[in-house]
XYZ file of C-alpha atoms in Angstrom:
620
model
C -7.928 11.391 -14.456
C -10.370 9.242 -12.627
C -13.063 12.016 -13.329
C -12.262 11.426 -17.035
C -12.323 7.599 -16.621
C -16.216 8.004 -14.964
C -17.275 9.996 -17.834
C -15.746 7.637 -20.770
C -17.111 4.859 -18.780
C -20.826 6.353 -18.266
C -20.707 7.136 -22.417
C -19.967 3.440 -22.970
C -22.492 2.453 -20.699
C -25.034 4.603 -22.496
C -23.601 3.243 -26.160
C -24.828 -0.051 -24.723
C -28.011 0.255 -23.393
C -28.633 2.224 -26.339
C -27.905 -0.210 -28.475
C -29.441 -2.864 -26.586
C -32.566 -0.751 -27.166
C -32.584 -0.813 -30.353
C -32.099 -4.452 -30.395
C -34.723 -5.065 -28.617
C -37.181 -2.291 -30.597
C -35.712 -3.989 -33.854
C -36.811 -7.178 -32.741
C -40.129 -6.496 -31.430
C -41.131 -3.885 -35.391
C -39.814 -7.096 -37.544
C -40.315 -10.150 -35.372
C -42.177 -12.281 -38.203
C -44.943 -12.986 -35.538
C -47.270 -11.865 -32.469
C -45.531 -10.525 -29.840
C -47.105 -8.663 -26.879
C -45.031 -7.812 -23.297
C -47.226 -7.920 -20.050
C -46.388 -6.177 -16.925
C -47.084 -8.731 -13.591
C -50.109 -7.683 -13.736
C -51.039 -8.898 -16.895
C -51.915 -5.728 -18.817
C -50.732 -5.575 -22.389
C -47.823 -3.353 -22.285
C -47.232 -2.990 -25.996
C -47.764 -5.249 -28.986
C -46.186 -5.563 -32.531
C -48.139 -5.065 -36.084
C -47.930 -8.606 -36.645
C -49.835 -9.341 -33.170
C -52.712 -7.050 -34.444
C -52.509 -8.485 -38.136
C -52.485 -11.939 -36.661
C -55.449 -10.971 -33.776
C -57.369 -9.075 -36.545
C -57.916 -6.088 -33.626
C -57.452 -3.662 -36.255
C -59.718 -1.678 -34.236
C -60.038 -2.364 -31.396
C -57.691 -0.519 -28.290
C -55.609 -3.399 -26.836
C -52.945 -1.723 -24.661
C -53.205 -1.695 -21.066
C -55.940 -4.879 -21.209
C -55.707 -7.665 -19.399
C -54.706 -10.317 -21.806
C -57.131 -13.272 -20.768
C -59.585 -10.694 -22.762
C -58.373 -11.904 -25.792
C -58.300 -15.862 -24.879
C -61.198 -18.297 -24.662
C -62.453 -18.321 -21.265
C -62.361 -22.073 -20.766
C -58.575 -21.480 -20.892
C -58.258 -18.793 -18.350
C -57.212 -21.056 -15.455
C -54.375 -22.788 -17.710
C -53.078 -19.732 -19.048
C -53.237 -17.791 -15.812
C -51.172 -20.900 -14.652
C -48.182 -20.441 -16.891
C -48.212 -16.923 -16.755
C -47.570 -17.164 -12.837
C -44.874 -19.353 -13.534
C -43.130 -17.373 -15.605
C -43.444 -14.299 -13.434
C -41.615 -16.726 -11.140
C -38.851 -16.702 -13.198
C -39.413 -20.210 -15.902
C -39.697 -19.862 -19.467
C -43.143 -21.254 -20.468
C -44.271 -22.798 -23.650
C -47.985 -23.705 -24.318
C -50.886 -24.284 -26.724
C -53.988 -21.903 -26.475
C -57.214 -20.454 -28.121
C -57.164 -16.798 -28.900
C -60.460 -14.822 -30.256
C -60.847 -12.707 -33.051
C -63.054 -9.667 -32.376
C -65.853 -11.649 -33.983
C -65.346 -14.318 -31.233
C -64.018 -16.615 -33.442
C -61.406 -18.850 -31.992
C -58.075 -20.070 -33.892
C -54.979 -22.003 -32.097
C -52.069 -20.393 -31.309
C -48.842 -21.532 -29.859
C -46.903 -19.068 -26.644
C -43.538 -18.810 -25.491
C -43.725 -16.602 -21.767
C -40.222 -14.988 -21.267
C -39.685 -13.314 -17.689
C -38.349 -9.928 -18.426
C -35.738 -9.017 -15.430
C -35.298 -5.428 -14.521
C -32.422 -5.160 -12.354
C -32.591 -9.249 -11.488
C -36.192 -8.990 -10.748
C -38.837 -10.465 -13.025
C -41.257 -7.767 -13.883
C -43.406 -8.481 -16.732
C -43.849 -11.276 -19.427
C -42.705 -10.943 -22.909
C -44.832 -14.127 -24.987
C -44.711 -14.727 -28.489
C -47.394 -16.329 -30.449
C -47.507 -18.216 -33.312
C -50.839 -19.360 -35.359
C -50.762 -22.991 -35.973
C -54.010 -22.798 -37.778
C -52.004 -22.107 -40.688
C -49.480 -25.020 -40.619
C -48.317 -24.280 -44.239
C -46.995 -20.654 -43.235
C -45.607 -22.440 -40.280
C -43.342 -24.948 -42.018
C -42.518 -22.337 -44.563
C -41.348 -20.005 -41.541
C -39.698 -22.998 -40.617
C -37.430 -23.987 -43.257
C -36.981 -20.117 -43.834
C -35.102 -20.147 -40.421
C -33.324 -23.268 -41.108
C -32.116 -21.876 -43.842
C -30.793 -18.917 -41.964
C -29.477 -20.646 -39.239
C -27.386 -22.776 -41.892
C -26.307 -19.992 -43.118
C -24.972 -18.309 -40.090
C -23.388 -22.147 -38.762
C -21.856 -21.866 -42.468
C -20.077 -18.748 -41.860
C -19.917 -17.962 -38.474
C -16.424 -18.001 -36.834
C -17.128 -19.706 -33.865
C -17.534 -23.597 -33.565
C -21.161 -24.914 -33.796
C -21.880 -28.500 -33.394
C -25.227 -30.909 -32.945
C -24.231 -33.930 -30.204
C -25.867 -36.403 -28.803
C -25.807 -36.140 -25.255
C -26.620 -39.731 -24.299
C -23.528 -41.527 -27.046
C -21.492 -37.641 -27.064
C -21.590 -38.428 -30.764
C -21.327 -35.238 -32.970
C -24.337 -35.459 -36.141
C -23.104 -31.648 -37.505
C -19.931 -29.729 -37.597
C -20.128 -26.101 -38.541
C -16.904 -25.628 -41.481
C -15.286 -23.320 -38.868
C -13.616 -26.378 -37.423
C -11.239 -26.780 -40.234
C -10.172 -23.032 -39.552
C -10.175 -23.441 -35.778
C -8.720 -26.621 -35.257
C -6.991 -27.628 -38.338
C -9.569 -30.376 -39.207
C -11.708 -31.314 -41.972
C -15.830 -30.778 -40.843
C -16.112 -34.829 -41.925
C -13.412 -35.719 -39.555
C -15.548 -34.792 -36.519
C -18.841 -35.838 -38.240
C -19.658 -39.146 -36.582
C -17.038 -39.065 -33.935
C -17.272 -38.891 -30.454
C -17.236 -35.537 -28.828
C -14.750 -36.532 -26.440
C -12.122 -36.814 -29.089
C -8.725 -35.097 -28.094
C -9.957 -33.135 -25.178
C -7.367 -32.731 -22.947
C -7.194 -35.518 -20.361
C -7.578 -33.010 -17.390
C -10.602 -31.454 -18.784
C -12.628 -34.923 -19.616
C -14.621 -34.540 -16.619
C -15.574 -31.000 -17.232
C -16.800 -31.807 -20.662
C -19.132 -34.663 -19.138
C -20.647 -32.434 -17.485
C -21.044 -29.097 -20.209
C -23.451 -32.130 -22.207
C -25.514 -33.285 -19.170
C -26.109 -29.970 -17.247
C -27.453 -28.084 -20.553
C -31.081 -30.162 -20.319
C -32.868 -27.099 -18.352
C -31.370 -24.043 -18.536
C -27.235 -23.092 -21.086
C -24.818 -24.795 -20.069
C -21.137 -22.916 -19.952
C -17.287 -24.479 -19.621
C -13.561 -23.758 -20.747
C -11.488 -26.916 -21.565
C -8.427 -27.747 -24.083
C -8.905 -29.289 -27.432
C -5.460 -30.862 -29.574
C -5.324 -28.953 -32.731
C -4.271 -30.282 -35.635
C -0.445 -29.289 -35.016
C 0.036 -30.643 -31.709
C -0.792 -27.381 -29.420
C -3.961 -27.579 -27.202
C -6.571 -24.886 -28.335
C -8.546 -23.589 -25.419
C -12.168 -23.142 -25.843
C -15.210 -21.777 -24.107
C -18.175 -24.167 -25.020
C -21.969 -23.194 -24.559
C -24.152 -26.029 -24.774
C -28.218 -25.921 -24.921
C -30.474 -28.675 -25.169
C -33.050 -28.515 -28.013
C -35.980 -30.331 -29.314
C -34.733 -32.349 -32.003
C -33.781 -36.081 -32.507
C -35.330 -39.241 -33.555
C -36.977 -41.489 -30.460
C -36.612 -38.844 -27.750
C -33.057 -39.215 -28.224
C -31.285 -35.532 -26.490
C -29.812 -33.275 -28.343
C -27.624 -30.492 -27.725
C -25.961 -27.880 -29.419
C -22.820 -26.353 -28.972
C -21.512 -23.191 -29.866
C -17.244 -23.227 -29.214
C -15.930 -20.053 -29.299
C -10.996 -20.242 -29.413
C -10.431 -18.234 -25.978
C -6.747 -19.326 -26.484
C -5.249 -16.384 -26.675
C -7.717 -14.851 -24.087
C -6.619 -16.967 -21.582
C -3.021 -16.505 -22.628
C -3.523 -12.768 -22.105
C -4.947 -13.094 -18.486
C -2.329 -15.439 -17.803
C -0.016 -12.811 -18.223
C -2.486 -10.446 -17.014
C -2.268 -12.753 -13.350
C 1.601 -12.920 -13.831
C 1.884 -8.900 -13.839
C -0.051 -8.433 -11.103
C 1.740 -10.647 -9.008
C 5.006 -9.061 -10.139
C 3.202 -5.866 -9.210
C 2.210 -7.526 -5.949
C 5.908 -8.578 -4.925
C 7.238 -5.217 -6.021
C 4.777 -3.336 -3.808
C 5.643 -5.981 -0.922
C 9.545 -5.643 -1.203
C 8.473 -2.034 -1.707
C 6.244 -1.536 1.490
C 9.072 -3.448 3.565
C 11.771 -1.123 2.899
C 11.036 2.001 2.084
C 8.223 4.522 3.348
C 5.810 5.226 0.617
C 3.302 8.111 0.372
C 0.698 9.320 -2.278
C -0.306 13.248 -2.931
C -2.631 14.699 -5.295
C -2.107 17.647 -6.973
C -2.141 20.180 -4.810
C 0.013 18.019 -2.111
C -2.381 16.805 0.225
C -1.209 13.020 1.390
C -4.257 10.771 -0.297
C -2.347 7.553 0.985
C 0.599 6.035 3.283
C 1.948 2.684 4.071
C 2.858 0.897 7.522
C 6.548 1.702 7.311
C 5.631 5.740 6.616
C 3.134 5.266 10.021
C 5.929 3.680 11.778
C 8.826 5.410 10.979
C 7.090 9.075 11.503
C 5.081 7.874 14.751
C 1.549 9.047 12.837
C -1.085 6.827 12.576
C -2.648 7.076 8.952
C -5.568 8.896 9.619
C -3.227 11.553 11.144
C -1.443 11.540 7.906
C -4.248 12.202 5.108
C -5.264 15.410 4.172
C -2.326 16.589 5.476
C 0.794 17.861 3.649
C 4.273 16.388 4.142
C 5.247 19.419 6.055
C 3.675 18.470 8.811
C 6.801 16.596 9.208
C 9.311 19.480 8.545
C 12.002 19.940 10.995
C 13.049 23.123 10.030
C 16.683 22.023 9.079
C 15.715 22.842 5.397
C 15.658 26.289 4.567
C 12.314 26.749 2.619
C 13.727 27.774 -0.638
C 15.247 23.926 -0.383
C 10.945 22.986 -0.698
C 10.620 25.488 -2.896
C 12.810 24.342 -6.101
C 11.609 20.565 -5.100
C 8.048 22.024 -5.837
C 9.131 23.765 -9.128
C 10.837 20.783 -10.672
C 8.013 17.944 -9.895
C 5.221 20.144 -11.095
C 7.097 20.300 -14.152
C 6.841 16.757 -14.453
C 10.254 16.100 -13.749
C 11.662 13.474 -10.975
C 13.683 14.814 -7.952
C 16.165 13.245 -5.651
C 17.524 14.167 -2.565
C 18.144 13.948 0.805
C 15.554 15.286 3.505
C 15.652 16.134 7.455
C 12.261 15.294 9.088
C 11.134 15.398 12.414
C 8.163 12.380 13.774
C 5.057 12.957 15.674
C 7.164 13.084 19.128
C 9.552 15.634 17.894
C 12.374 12.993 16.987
C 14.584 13.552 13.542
C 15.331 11.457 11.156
C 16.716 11.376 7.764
C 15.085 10.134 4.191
C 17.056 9.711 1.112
C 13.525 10.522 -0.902
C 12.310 10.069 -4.661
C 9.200 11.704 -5.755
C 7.892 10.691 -8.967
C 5.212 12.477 -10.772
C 2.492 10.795 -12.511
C 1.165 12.698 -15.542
C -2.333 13.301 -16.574
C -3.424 13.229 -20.407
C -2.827 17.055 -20.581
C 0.719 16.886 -19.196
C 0.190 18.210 -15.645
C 1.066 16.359 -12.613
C -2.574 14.548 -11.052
C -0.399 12.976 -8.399
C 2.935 12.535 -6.896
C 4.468 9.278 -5.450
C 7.035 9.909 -2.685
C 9.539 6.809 -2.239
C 11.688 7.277 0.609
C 14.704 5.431 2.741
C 15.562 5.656 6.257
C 19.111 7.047 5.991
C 19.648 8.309 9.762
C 21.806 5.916 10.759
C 23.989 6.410 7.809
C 24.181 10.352 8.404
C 24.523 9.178 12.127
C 27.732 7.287 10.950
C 29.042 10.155 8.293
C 28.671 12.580 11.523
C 30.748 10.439 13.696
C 33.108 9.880 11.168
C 33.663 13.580 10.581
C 34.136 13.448 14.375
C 36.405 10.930 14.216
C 38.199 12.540 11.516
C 38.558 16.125 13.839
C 39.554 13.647 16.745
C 42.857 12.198 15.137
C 43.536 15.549 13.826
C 43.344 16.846 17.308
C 44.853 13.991 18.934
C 48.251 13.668 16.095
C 48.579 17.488 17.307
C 47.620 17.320 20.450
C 50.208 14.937 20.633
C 53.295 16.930 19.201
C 52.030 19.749 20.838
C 52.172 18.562 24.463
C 55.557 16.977 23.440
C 57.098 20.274 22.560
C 55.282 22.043 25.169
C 55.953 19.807 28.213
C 59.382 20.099 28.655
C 59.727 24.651 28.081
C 57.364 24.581 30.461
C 58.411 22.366 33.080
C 61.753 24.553 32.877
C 59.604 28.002 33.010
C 57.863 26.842 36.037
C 60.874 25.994 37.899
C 62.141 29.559 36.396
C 59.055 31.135 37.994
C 59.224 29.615 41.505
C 62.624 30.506 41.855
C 62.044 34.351 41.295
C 59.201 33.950 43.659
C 61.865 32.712 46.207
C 63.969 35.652 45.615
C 61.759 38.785 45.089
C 60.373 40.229 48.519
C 58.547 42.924 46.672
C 54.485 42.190 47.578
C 53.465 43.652 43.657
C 56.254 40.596 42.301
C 54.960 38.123 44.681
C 51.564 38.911 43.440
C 52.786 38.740 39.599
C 54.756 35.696 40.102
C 52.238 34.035 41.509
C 49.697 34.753 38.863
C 52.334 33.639 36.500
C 52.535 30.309 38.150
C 48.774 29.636 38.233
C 48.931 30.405 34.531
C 51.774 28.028 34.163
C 49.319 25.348 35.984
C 46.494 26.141 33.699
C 48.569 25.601 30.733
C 50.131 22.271 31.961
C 46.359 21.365 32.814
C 45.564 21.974 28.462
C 48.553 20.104 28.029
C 47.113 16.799 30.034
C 43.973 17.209 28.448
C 45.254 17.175 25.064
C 47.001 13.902 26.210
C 43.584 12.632 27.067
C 42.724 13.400 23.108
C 45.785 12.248 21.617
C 45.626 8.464 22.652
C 43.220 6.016 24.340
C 45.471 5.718 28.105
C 46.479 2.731 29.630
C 45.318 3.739 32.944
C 44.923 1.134 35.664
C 41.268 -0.099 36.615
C 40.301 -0.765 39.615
C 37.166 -2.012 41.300
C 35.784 0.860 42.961
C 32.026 1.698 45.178
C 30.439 4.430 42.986
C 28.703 5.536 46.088
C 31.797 6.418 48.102
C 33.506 8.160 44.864
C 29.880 10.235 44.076
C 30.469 11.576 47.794
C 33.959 12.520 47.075
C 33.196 14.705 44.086
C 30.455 16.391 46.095
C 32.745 17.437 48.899
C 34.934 19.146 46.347
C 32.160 21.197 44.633
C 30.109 21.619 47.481
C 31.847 24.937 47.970
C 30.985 26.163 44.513
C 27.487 25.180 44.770
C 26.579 27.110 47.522
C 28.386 29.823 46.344
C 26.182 30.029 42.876
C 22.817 29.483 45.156
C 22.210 25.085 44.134
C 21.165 23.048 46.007
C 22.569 19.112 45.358
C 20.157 16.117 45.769
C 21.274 12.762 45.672
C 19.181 9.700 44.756
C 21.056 5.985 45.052
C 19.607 3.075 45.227
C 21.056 0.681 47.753
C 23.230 -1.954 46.915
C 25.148 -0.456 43.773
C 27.367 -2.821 42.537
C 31.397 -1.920 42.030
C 32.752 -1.426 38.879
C 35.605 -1.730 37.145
C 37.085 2.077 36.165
C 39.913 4.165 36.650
C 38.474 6.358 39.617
C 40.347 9.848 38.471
C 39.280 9.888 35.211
C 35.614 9.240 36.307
C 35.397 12.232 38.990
C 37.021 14.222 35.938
C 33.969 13.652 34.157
C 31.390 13.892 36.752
C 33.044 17.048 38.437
C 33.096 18.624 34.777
C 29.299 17.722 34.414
C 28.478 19.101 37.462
C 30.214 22.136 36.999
C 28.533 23.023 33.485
C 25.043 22.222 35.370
C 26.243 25.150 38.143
C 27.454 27.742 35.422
C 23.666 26.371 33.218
C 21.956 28.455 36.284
C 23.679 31.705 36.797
C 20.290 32.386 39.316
C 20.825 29.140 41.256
C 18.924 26.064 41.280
C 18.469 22.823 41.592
C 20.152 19.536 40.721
C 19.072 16.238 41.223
C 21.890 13.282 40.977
C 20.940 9.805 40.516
C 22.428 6.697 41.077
C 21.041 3.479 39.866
C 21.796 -0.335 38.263
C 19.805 -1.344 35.124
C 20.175 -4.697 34.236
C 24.416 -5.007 33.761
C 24.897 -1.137 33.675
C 25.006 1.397 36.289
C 23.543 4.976 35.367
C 24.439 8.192 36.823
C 21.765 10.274 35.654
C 22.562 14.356 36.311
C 19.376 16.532 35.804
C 19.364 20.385 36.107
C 16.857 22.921 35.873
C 18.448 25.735 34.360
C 18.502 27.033 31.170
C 18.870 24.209 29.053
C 20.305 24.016 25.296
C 18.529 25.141 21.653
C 18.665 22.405 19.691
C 20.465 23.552 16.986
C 23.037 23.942 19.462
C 22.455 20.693 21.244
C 23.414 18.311 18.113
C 27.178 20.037 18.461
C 28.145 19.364 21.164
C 30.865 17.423 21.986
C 32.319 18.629 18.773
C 35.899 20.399 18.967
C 36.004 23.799 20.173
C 32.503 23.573 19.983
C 31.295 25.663 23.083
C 28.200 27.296 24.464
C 30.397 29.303 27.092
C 31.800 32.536 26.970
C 35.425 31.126 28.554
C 34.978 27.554 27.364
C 37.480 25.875 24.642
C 35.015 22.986 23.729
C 37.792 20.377 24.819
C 36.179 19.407 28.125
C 32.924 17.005 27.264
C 34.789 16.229 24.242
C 37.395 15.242 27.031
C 34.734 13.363 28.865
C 32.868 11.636 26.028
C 36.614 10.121 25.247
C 37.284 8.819 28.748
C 33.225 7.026 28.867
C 34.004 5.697 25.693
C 37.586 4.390 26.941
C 35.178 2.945 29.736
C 32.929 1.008 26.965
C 29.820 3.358 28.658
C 28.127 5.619 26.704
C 27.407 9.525 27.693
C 23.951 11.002 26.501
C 22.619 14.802 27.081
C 19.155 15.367 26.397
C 17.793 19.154 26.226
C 15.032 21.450 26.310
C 15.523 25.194 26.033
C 13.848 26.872 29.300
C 13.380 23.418 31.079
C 16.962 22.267 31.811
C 19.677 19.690 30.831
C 19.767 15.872 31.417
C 22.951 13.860 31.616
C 22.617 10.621 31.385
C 26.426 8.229 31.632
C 26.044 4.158 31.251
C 29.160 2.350 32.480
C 29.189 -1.586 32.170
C 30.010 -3.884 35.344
C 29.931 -7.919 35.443
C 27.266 -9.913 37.102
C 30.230 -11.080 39.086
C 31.606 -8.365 40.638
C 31.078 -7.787 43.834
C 27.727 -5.875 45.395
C 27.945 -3.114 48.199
């Protein structure tokens, strides 16, 4: 589209200076007079028919000549004069003596124009006029009078003759009456100043005074005859006319109302535009493709939000933020409907520069070309992650009080069959003497254990406990929970370091539950590195939390697999039910801490668990 814009722009431009040329050829073939153009040097460039009719150098070759040939040579230094000056830019206008072929002089009058090629003077255009013949003169004269009256007479725009020293107007074109609503007699004899607005006096004042040397140009309000103020653009030139050197200028007022009316609106638009991109830019990430679906431009909230600085970002597609969540069939019928020119909603996973995902609810919007194809695509999209963050824990939440209301009625029902099969059970052990029944029964009763074991944990699930807290030294119950898996540790080859930082303040927790949760966190970093390993266990306060930070290096978790955990029967384990860091996340959260587990497949696992204490409590 911009391609076509250059071209339809470069034809106008050509229309133009096209017809500007043949302004300016039309002028110079039937310019009633002499006219010659000089370059700086002063060698005739070119000449009209009338400027040899009027030289009488039928004859003779004039072009590229210097022109002070043709003038008397006791007026060399004078002319030379003028002609500098207007090569410095100033109009000149002068009396001279020009020779005919013969040498014979005759009087002419010359106008020097600078002609500007791009803003530099570089020639002299000069028109001549033979006042030898003062009869053809004033007959040219009140030929263009004539003309000019008939132009003012007809002419659309405002023309008026004022006095610049008493603003009083001596001529009024008729166009007033259609303009402003007067009659041309009204303003005949008044003052200029009549019903200008009273804001724009000043502006006026100085349109008459600042036209003596070179057009003069200003926009002010005039009352029309209804009421409404008319706004005009007035160009005002001084001329040589009036009686007793009075000055003279005229001005040619051309209605601009509804101009101005249109940029008005014109201003008011873009500022809408403005605010809209603003209130855009600040809450939404916005991105621009071409056609094929290279990024041509990005705001600050798309650099922020993805991590990419915005030379990162062009040239590039927007798959370079794909987290492969979307299957690529999903891209592939978002392709098919915007390059049909068709807008498409939906909701997108995407992954930033550091590997981070996030979720867009995204608009693209095609913009159509004159042909009907798609030249670009506007992307509009909203930072929805913590909205999907809260639908996921909600669906959590949901599977939680499912599991907890039968958790619940389970461990009701179950509790009391089994606390009657265990008793059951331990009095056959005390009975049999046979070695293969001891060995049964006593299988049965570990079994027995295990199941009451479920049963408590489901009670864990079903409702938040009202467990006693107690202040207790993190340090001393961190060494307990290594003493019991010490065993198991060595026994799957890993090694246990410990990192704490002195003086850990006490906390407020119920200790059990706590070595539940670290024991069970240990234990899944063990089984994580079936060919032993190491783990490293921190300790440490940061600001009013303490973190117990436990890093592994075994095998670590996919991370398609790492985003469900924690989840109901969720599991990564061969024996595992998924209950037990659901079990633990429940009993940090009943703590008001927080449990995180960052993941790399091949590197290892990080668990990180925050648990609040008071400034106030007491330090080791």
């Amino acid at each position: 589209m911009k391609h076509s814009q250059d071209v339809l722009i470069d034809k106008q431009e050509l229309h133009e200076l096209h017809r500007n040329y043949q302004t300016y050829k039309s002028l110079f073939a039937h310019y009633p007079g002499m006219m010659y153009l000089l370059d700086h040097h002063g060698l005739i460039q070119n000449i009209n028919h009338f400027g040899d009719a009027i030289s009488k150098h039928y004859n003779v070759r004039i072009k590229s000549k210097h022109y002070t040939n043709f003038i008397l040579a006791s007026e060399h230094d004078e002319v030379n004069h003028f002609f500098y000056k207007t090569l410095q830019g100033q109009v000149t206008h002068f009396n001279t003596v020009f020779l005919t072929p013969d040498q014979e002089p005759f009087e002419v009058e010359l106008v020097n124009i600078p002609v500007y090629v791009d803003h530099e003077v570089k020639g002299v255009f000069t028109y001549v006029r033979d006042i030898t013949e003062e009869r053809a003169a004033a007959f040219a004269l009140r030929e263009s009078q004539e003309k000019y009256r008939l132009i003012a007479e007809h002419t659309s725009e405002l023309i008026r003759l004022v006095n610049v020293e008493s603003g009083i107007i001596t001529y009024a074109s008729p166009s007033h009456e259609t303009i402003l609503g007067f009659k041309t007699e009204e303003y005949t004899g008044q003052s200029f100043y009549e019903d200008i607005h009273p804001d724009d006096h000043d502006a006026v004042i100085h349109l008459l005074h600042s036209a003596k040397d070179k057009p003069a140009v200003a926009e002010f309000r005039r009352r029309h005859v209804n009421g409404n103020w008319i706004t005009l653009e007035d160009r005002a030139r001084s001329i040589p006319y009036g009686v007793n050197g009075e000055r003279m200028n005229v001005v040619v007022s051309r209605d601009i109302t509804e101009k101005k009316r249109a940029e008005q609106e014109l201003q008011s638009t873009l500022k809408q535009l403005k605010d809209l991109k603003y209130a855009l830019d600040e809450s939404a990430l916005v991105s621009v493709t071409d056609e094929s679906g290279k990024i041509t431009s990005v705001n600050e909230k798309f650099c922020e939000i993805t991590e990419y600085t915005e030379g990162e970002l062009l040239g590039q597609t927007h798959m370079i933020l794909d987290s492969g969540y979307h299957p690529q069939s999903f891209f592939d019928e978002m392709d098919v409907q915007i390059q049909s020119g068709s807008v498409w909603k939906g909701e997108i996973n995407n992954k930033t520069k550091h590997g981070n995902d996030f979720w867009v609810d995204t608009t693209v919007v095609p913009f159509n070309g004159d042909n009907g194809e798609p030249y670009q695509y506007v992307y509009i999209r909203k930072d929805i992650t913590d909205r999907k963050r809260a639908e996921e824990l909600l669906r959590t939440s949901d599977k939680l009080s499912v599991i907890g209301e039968l958790a619940a009625g389970v461990a009701h029902e179950i509790r009391n069959p089994l606390t009657s099969l265990k008793g059951f059970t331990q009095i056959l052990k005390s009975r049999l003497d046979s070695d293969s029944d001891q060995e049964f029964i006593s299988i049965m009763l570990d079994e027995l254990d295990r199941i009451n074991m479920i049963v408590n944990e489901f009670m864990v699930l079903a409702r938040p406990q009202a467990l006693a807290h107690e202040k207790a030294n993190l340090q001393d119950l961190l060494q307990n929970v290594l003493t019991l898996i010490e065993t198991q540790a060595t026994l799957n080859n890993v090694q246990i370091i410990t990192r704490v930082i002195e003086n850990i303040p006490n906390i407020s927790c119920n200790e059990n539950q706590i070595k539940q949760v670290l024991i069970n966190i240990i234990k899944n970093s063990i089984e994580a590195m079936p060919n032993g390993g190491e783990i490293i266990l921190s300790l440490f306060p940061v600001e009013n939390e303490v973190f117990i930070e436990v890093r592994d290096n075994g095998e670590g978790i996919p991370d398609h697999q790492l985003t469900h955990l924690g989840e109901p029967f969720y599991t990564t384990k061969k024996k595992g039910n998924g209950l037990g860091l659901m079990i633990c996340r429940r009993i940090i959260q009943n703590h008001q801490g927080t449990l995180l587990i960052d993941s790399k497949e091949g590197e290892g696992t990080v668990v990180t668990i925050k648990l609040p204490y008071r400034p106030s409590d007491e330090s080791r």
